[in-house]
CSV table of C-alpha atoms and ligand atoms in Angstrom, one decimal:
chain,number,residue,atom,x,y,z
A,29,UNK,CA,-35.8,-13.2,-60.3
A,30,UNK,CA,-32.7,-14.7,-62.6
A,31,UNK,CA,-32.9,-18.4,-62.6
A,32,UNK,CA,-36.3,-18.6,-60.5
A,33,UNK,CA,-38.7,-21.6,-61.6
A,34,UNK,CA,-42.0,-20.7,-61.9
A,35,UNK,CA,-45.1,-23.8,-62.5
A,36,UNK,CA,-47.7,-21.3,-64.3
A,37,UNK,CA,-51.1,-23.6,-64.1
A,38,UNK,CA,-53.7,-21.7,-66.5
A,39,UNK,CA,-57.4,-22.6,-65.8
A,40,UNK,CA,-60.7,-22.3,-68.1
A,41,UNK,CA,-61.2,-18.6,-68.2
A,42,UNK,CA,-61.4,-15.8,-70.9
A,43,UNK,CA,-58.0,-14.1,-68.9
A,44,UNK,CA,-56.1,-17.0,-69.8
A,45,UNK,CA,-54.9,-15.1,-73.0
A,46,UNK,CA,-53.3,-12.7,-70.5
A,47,UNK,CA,-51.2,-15.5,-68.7
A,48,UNK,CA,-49.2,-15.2,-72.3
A,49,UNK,CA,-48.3,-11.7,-71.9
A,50,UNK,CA,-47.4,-12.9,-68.1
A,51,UNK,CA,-45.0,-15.6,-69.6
A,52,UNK,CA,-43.4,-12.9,-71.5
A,53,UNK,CA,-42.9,-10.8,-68.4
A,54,UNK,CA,-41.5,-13.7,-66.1
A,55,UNK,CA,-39.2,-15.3,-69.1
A,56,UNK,CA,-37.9,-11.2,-69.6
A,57,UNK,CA,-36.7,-11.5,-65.7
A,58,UNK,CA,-34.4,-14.3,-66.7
A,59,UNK,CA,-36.8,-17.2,-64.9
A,60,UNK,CA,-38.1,-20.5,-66.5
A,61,UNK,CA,-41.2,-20.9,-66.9
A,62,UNK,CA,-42.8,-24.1,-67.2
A,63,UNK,CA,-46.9,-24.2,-67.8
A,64,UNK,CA,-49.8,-26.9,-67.1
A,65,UNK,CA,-53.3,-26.3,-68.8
A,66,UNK,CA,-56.4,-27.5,-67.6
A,67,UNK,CA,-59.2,-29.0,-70.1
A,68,UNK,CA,-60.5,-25.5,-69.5
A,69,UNK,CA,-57.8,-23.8,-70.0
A,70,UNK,CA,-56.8,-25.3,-73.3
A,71,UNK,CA,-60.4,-24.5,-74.4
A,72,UNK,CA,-59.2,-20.4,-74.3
A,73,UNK,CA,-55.6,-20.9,-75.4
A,74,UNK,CA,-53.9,-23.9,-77.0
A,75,UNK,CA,-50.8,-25.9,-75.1
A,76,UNK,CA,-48.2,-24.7,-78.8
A,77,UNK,CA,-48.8,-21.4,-77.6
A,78,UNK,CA,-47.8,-21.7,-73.9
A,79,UNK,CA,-45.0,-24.2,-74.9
A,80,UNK,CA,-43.4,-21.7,-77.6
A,81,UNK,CA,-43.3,-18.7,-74.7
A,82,UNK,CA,-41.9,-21.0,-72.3
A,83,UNK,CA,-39.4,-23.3,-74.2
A,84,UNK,CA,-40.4,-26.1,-72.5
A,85,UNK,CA,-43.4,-28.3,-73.2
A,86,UNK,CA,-46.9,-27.9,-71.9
A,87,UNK,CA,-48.2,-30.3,-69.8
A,88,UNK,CA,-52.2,-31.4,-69.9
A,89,UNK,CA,-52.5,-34.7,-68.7
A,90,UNK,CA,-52.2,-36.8,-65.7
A,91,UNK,CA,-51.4,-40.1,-67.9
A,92,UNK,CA,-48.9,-38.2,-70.5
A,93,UNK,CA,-45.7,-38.4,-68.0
A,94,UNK,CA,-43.0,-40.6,-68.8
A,95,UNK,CA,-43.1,-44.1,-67.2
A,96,UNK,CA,-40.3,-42.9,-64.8
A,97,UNK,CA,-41.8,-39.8,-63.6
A,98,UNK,CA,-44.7,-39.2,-61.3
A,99,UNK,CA,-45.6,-35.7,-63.2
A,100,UNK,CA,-48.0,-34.2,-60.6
A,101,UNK,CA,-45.1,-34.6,-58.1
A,102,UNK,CA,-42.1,-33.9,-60.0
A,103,UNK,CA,-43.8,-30.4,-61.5
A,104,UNK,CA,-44.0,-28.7,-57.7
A,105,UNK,CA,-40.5,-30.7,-56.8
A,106,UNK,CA,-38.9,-28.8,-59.4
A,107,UNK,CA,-40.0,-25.4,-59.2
A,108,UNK,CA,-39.1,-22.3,-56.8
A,109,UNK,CA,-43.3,-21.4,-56.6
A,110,UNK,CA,-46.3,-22.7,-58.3
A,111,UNK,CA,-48.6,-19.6,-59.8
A,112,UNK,CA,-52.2,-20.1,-60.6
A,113,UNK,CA,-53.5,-17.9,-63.5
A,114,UNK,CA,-56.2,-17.7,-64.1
A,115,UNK,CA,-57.8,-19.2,-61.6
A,116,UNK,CA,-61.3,-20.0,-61.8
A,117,UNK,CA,-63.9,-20.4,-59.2
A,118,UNK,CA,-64.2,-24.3,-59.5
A,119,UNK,CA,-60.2,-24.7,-59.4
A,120,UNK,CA,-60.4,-22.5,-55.8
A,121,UNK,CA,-63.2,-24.9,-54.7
A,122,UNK,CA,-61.1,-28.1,-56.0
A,123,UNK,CA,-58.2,-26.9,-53.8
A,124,UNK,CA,-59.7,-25.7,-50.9
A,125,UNK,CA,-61.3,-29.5,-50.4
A,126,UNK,CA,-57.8,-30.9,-51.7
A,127,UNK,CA,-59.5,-32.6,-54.8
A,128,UNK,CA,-57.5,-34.0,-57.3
A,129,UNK,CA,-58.9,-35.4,-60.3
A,130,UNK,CA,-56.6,-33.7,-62.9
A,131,UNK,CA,-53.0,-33.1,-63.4
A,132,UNK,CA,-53.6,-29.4,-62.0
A,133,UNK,CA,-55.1,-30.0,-59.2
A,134,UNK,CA,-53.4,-33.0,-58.3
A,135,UNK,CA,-50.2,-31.0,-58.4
A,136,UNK,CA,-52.1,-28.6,-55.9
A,137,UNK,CA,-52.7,-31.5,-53.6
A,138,UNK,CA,-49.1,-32.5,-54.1
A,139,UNK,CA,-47.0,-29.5,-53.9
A,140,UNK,CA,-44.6,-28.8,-51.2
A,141,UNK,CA,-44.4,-25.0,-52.9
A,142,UNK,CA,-45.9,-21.7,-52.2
A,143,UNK,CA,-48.6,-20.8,-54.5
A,144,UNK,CA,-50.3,-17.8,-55.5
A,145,UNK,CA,-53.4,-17.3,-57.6
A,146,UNK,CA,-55.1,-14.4,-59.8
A,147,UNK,CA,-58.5,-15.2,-59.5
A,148,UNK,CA,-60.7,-14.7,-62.3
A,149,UNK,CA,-64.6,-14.7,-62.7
A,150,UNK,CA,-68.3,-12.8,-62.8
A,151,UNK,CA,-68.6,-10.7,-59.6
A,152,UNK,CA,-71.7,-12.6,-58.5
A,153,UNK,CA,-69.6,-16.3,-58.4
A,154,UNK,CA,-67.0,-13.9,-56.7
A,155,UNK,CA,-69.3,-12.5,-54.1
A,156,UNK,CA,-71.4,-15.9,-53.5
A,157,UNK,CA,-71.0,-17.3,-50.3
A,158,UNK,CA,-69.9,-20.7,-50.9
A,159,UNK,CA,-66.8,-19.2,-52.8
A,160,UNK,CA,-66.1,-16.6,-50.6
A,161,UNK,CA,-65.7,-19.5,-48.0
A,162,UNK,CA,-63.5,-21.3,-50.1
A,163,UNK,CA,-61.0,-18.1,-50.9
A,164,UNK,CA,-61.0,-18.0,-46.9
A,165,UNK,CA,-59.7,-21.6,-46.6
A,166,UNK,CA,-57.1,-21.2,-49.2
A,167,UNK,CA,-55.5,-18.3,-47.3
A,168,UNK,CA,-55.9,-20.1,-44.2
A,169,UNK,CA,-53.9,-22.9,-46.0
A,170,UNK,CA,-51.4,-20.6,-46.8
A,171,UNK,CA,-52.0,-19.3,-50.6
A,172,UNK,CA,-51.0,-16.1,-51.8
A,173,UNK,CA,-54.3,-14.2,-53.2
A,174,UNK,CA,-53.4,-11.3,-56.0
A,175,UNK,CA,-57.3,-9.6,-55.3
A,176,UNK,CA,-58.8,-9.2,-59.0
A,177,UNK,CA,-60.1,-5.7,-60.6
A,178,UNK,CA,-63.5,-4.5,-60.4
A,179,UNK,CA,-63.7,-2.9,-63.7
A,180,UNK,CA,-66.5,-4.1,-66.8
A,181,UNK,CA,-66.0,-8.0,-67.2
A,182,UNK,CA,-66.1,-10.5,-70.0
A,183,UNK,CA,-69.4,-11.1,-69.4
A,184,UNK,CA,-70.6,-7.9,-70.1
A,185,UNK,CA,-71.7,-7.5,-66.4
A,186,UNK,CA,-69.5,-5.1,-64.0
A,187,UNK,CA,-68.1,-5.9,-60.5
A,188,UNK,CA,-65.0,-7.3,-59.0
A,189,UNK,CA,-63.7,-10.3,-60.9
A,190,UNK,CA,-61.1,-9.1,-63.7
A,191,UNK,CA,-57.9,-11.1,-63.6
A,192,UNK,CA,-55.0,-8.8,-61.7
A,193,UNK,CA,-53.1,-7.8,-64.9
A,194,UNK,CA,-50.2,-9.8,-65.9
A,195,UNK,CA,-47.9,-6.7,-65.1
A,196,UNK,CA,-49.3,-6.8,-61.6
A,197,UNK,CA,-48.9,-10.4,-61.0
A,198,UNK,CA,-45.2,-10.0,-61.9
A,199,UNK,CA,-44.9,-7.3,-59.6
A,200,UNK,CA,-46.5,-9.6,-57.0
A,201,UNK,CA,-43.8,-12.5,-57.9
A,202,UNK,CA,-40.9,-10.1,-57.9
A,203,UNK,CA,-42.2,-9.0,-54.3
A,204,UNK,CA,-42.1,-12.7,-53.3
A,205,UNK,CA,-38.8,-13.3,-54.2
A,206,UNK,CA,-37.6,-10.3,-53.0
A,207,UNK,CA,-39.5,-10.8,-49.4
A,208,UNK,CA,-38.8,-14.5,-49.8
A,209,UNK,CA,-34.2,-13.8,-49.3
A,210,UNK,CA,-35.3,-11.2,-46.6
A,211,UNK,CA,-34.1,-13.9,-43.9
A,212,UNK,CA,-32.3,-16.3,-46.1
A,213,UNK,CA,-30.4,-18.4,-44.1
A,214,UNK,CA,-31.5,-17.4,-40.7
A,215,UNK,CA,-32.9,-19.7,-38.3
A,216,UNK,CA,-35.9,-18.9,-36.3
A,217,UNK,CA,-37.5,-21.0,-33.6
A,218,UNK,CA,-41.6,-19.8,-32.5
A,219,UNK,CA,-43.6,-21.7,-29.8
A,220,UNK,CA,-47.3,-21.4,-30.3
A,221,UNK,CA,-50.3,-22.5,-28.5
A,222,UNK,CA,-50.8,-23.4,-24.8
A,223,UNK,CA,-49.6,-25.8,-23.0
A,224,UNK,CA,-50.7,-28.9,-21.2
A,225,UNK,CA,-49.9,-29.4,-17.5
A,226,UNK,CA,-51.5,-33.1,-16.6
A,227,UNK,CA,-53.6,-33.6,-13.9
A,228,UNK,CA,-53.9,-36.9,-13.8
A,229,UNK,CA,-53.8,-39.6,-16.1
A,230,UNK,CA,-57.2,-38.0,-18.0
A,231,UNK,CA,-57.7,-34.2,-16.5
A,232,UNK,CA,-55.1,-31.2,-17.3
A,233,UNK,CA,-54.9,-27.5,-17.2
A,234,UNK,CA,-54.4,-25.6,-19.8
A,235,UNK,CA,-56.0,-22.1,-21.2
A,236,UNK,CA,-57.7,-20.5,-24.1
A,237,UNK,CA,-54.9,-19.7,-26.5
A,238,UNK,CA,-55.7,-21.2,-30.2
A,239,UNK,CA,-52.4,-20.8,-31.5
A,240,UNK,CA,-53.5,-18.7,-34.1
A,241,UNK,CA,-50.8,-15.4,-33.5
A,242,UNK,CA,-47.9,-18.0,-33.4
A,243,UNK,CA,-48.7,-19.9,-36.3
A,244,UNK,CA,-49.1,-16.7,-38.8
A,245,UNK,CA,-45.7,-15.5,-37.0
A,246,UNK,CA,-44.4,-19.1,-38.4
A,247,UNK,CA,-45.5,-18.6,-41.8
A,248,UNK,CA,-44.6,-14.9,-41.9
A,249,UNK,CA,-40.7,-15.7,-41.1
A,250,UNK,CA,-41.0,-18.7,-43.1
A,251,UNK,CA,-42.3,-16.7,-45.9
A,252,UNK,CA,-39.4,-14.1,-45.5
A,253,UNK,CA,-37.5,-16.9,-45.8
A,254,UNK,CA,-36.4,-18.0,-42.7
A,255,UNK,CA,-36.2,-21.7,-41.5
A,256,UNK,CA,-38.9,-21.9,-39.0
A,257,UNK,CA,-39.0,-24.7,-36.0
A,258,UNK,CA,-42.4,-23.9,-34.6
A,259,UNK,CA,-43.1,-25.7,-31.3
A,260,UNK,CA,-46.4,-26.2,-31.3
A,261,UNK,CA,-48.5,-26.6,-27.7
A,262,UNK,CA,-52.3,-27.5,-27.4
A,263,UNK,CA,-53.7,-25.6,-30.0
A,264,UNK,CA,-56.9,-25.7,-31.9
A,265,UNK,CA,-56.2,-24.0,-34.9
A,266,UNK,CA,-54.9,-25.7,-37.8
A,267,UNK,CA,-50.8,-25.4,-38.2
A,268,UNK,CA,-49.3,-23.9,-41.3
A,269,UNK,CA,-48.0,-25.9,-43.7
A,270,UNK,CA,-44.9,-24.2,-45.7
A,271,UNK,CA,-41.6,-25.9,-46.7
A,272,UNK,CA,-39.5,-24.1,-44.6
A,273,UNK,CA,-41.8,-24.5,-41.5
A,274,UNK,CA,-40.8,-27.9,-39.6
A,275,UNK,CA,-43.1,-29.2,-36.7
A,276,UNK,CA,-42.7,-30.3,-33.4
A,277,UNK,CA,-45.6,-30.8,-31.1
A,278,UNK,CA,-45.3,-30.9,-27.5
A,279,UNK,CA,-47.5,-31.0,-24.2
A,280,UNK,CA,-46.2,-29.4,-21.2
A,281,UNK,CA,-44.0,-26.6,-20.6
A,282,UNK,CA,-41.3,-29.0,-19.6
A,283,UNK,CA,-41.3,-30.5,-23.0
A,284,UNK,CA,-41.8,-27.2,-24.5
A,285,UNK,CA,-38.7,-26.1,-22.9
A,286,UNK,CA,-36.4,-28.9,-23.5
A,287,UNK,CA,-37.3,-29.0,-27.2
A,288,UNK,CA,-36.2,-25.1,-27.5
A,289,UNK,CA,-33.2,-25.4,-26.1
A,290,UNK,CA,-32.4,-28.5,-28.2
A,291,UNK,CA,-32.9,-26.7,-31.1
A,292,UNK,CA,-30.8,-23.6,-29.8
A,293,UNK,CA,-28.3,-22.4,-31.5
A,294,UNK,CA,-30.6,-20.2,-33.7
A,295,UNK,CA,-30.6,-16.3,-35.2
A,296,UNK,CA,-34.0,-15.3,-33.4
A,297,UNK,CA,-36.1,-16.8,-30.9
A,298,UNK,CA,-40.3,-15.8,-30.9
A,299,UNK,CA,-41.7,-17.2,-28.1
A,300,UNK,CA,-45.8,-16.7,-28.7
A,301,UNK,CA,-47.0,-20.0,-26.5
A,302,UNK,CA,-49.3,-19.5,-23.8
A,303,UNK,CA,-46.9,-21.6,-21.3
A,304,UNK,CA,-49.0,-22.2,-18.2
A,305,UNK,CA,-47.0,-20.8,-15.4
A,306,UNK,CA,-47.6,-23.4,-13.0
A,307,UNK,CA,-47.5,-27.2,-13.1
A,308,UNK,CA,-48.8,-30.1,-10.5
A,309,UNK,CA,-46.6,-31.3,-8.7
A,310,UNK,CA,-48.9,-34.2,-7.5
A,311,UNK,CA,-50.2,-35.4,-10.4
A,312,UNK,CA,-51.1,-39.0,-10.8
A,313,UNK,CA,-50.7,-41.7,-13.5
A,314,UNK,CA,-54.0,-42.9,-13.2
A,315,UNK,CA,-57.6,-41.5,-12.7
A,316,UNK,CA,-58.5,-39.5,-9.7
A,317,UNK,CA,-61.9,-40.8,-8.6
A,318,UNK,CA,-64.2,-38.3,-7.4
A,319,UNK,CA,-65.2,-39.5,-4.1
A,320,UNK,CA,-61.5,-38.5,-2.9
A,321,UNK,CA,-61.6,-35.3,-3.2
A,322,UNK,CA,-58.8,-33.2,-5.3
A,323,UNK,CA,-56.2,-31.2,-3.8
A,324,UNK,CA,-53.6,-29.9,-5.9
A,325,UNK,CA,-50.3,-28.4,-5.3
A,326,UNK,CA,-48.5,-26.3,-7.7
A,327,UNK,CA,-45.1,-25.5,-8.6
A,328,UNK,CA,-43.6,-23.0,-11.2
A,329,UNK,CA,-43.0,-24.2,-14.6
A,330,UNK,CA,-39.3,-23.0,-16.5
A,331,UNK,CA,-39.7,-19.2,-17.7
A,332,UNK,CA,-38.7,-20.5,-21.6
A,333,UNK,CA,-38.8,-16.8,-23.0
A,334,UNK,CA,-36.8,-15.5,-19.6
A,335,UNK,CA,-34.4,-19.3,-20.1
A,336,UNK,CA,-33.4,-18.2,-23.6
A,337,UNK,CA,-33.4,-14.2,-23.2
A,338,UNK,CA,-30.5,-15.0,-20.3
A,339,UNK,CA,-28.2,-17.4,-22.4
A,340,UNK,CA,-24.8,-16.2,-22.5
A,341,UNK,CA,-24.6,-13.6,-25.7
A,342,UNK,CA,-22.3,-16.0,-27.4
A,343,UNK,CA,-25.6,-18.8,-27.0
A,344,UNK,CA,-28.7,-16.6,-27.2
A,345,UNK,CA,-30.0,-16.1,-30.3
A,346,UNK,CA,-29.6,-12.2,-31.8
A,347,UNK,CA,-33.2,-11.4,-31.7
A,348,UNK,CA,-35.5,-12.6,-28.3
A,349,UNK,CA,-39.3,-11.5,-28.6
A,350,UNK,CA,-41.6,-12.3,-25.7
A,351,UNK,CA,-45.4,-11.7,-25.8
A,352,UNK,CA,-47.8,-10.2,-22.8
A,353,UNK,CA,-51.1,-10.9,-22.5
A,354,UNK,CA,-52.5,-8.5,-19.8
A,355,UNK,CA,-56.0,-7.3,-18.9
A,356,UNK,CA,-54.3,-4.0,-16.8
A,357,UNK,CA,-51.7,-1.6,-17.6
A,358,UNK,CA,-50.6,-3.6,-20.2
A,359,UNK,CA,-47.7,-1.5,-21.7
A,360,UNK,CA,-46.4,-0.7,-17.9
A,361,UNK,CA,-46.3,-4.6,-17.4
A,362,UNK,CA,-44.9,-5.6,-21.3
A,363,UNK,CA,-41.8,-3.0,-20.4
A,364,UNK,CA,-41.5,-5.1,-17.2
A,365,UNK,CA,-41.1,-8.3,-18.9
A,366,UNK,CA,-39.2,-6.9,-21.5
A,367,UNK,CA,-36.5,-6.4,-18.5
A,368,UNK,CA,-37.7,-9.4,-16.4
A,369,UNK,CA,-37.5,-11.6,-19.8
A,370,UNK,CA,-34.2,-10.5,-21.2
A,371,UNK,CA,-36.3,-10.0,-25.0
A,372,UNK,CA,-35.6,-7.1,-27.5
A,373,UNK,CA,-38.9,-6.6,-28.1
A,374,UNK,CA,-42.6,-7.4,-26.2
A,375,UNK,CA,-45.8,-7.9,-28.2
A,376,UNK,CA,-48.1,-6.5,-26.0
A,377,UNK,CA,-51.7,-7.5,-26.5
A,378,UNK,CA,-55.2,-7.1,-24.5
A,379,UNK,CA,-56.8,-10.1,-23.7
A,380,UNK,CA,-59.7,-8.4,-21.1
A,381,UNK,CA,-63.4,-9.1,-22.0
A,382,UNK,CA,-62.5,-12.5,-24.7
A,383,UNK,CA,-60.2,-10.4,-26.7
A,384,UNK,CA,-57.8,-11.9,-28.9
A,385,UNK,CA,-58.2,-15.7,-27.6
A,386,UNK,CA,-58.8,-17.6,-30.6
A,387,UNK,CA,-60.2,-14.2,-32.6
A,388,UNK,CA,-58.4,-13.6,-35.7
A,389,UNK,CA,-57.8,-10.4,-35.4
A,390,UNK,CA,-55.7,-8.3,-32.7
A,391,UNK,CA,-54.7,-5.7,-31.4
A,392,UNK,CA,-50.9,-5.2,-30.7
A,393,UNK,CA,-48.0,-2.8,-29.5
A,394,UNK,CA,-44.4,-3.5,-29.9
A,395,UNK,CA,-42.8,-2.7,-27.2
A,396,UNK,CA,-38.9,-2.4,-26.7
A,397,UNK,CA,-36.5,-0.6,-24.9
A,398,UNK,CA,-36.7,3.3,-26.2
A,399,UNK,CA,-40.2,2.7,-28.0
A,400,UNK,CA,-43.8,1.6,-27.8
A,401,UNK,CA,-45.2,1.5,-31.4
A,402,UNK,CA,-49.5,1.1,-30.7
A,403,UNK,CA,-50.7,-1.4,-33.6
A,404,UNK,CA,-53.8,-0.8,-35.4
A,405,UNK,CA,-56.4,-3.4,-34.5
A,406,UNK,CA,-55.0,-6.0,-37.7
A,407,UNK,CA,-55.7,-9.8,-38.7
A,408,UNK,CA,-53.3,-12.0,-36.6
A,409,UNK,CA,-51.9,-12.7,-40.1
A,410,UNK,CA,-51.1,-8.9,-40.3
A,411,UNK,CA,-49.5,-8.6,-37.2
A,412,UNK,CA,-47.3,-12.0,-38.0
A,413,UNK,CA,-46.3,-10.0,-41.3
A,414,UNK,CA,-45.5,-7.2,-38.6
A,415,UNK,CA,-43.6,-9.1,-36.3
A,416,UNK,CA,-41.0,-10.2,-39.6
A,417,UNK,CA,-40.6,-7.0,-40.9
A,418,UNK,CA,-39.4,-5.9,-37.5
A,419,UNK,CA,-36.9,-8.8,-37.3
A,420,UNK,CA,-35.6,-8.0,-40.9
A,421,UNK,CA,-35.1,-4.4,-39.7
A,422,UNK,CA,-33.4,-5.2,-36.3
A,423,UNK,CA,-31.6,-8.2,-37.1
A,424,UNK,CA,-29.3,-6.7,-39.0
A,425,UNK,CA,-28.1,-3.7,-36.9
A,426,UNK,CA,-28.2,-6.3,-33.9
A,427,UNK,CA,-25.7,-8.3,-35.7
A,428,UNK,CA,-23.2,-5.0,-36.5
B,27,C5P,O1,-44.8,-13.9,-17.6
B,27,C5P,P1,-45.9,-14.0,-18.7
B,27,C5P,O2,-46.4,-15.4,-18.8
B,27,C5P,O3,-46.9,-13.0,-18.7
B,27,C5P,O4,-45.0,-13.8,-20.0
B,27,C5P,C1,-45.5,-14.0,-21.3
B,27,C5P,C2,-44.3,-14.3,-22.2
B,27,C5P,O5,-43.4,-15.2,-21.6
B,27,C5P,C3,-44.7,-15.0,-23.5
B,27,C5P,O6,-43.8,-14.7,-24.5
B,27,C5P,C4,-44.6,-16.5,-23.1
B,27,C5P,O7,-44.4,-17.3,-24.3
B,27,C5P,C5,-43.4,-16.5,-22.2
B,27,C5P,N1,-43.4,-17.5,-21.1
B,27,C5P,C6,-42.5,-18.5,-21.2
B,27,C5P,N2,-42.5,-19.5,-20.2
B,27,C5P,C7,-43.3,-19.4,-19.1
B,27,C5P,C8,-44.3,-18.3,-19.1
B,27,C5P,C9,-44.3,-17.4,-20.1
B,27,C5P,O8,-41.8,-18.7,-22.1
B,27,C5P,N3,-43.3,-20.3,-18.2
């Protein structure tokens, strides 16, 4: 972690006196450390303290920053990842609405870094519902969670709400750096969502995929590092945000396609979009009325998987993974496509009776050439995680 910038933001809670000890641990590993304390937070431990660990001063404030400097912005600019510990309940709530009526949470609202949090609090603020909902935004928004202990609490009462210890939360740091060079300096594009095939100039085609697989396959590559182009179809879920994920959206297939290859050359290619298969060929620019009747005619869109698992080797990016979403013999017809599609590996999932459409959990098998590994039934966000340890381990050998 030499030379790793770490914002600590310290909220109002008894473990506060613990992010001290975590200071400790994170200026030991060689990184800098730089700390903001809420009004709560300075109520449990005072700003000399945090600024004589760190070295550097402690910000409170909104108004203290110097006339030049926008401080809520230039505190995430200049640091590798922002770390919230303690975090209270309130602070979770303030960020999972996007509030912003301190220098803390402001630089929440601001930041164009990963976070993560140690939650701290009684077990029944933990457990009540209206929290619960907010810890569930936050990961859906991308923060990194480090569960508290269920152990005797500050309060006397006994549950799960003891702050992670600051040993812990290092580990959990040191993992994220570690994870985070994984796939330095690769390039990865993913499509996600399904796509649009007009109609006319109202009506279109589509189908059921939320986009929900591909965009936690985004932020697990982007996570490990990788620059991410995610190429984003009709989908109802919201997209990841993460400063190494960039954003194109797209409506057909035969945008889809032109925008991968325009972002070709890249190191691996994840293509997770529902692409409809077929497009109309008589589509109109203007409204169909109903009195004359609708008859459409269909041809076949581009097979973008298929399009980049062909390139020439020298062109085709080292790692190709398709996806199959089958309600028969799924494996039989994922080891098909795996041929058919030119990919190193197929993510074979069953969609029969509503499965996996928009559900945020799935069941998966990676399928490749001389193995089918069967998935546990995992949060979308678990088999994204998957997905990136496989390209980690295969990338490499696939590059000699
Ligand atoms: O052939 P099938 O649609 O079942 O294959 C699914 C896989 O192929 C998915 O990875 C999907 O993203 C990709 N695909 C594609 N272009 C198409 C159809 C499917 O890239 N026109």
């Amino acid at each position: 972690m030499n030379g790793k910038r770490i914002l600590l933001i310290i909220t109002g809670s008894i473990a506060a006196y613990k992010s001290l000890e975590l200071i400790r641990l994170l200026t030991k590993s060689g990184c800098t450390v730089e700390g903001v304390l809420t009004r709560g937070g300075a109520q449990f431990i005072t700003p000399l303290s945090v600024s004589t660990l760190t070295g550097k001063k402690a910000h409170k404030e909104m108004w203290d920053a110097d006339a030049h400097e926008m401080n809520h912005i230039e505190l995430s600019r200049r640091s590798d990842l922002i770390v919230v510990a303690p975090a209270t309940a309130d602070f979770i709530g303030k960020i999972a609405q996007g509030l912003a009526d301190d220098l803390a949470s402001s630089v929440l609202l601001a930041r164009n870094k990963p976070v993560m949090i140690a939650p701290s609090m009684n077990v029944e603020m933990w457990e009540n519902a209206a929290f619960q909902r907010n810890l569930s935004q936050i990961k859906e928004d991308g923060v990194a969670v480090i569960p508290p202990q269920t152990d005797i609490l500050a309060c006397g009462e006994s549950g799960i709400g003891k702050m992670a210890e600051p040993e812990t939360i290092n580990e959990k740091i040191e993992k994220f750096f570690a994870d985070a060079e994984m796939l330095e300096g690769r390039r990865a594009i993913v499509t996600t969502g399904g796509t649009i095939e007009p109609i006319d100039s109202v009506r279109y085609i589509s189908n059921f995929s939320s986009g929900k697989q591909g965009n936690a396959v985004a932020l697990a590559l982007a996570k490990a590092g990788a620059e991410v182009e995610l190429v984003a179809g009709n989908v109802s879920d919201p997209l990841p945000t993460h400063p190494k994920i960039r954003i194109t959206k797209v409506s057909s297939a035969d945008e889809m396609n032109a925008s991968v290859h325009g972002m070709l050359p890249a190191d691996i290619f994840i293509s997770c979009a529902a692409v409809c298969d077929f497009k109309v060929v008589n589509r109109l620019d203007r409204k169909i009325k109903k009195q004359e009747g609708l008859e459409l005619k269909f041809e076949q869109n581009p097979d973008i998987a298929r399009s980049v698992g062909e390139l020439p080797l020298k062109e085709r990016p080292s790692l190709v993974v398709g996806f199959a979403a089958e309600t028969d013999n799924l494996i039989e017809n994922a080891k098909k496509k795996l041929l058919d599609k030119g990919c190193d590996m197929i993510v074979a999932n069953h969609v029969g009776n509503g499965a996996v459409f928009g559900k945020n959990e799935n069941q998966a098998s990676f399928v490749t050439e001389d193995n089918v590994k069967n998935l546990d039934t995992m949060s979308k966000a678990e088999v994204g995680r998957k997905i990136a340890v496989w390209i980690v381990e295969n990338i490499e050998k696939r590059l000699g």
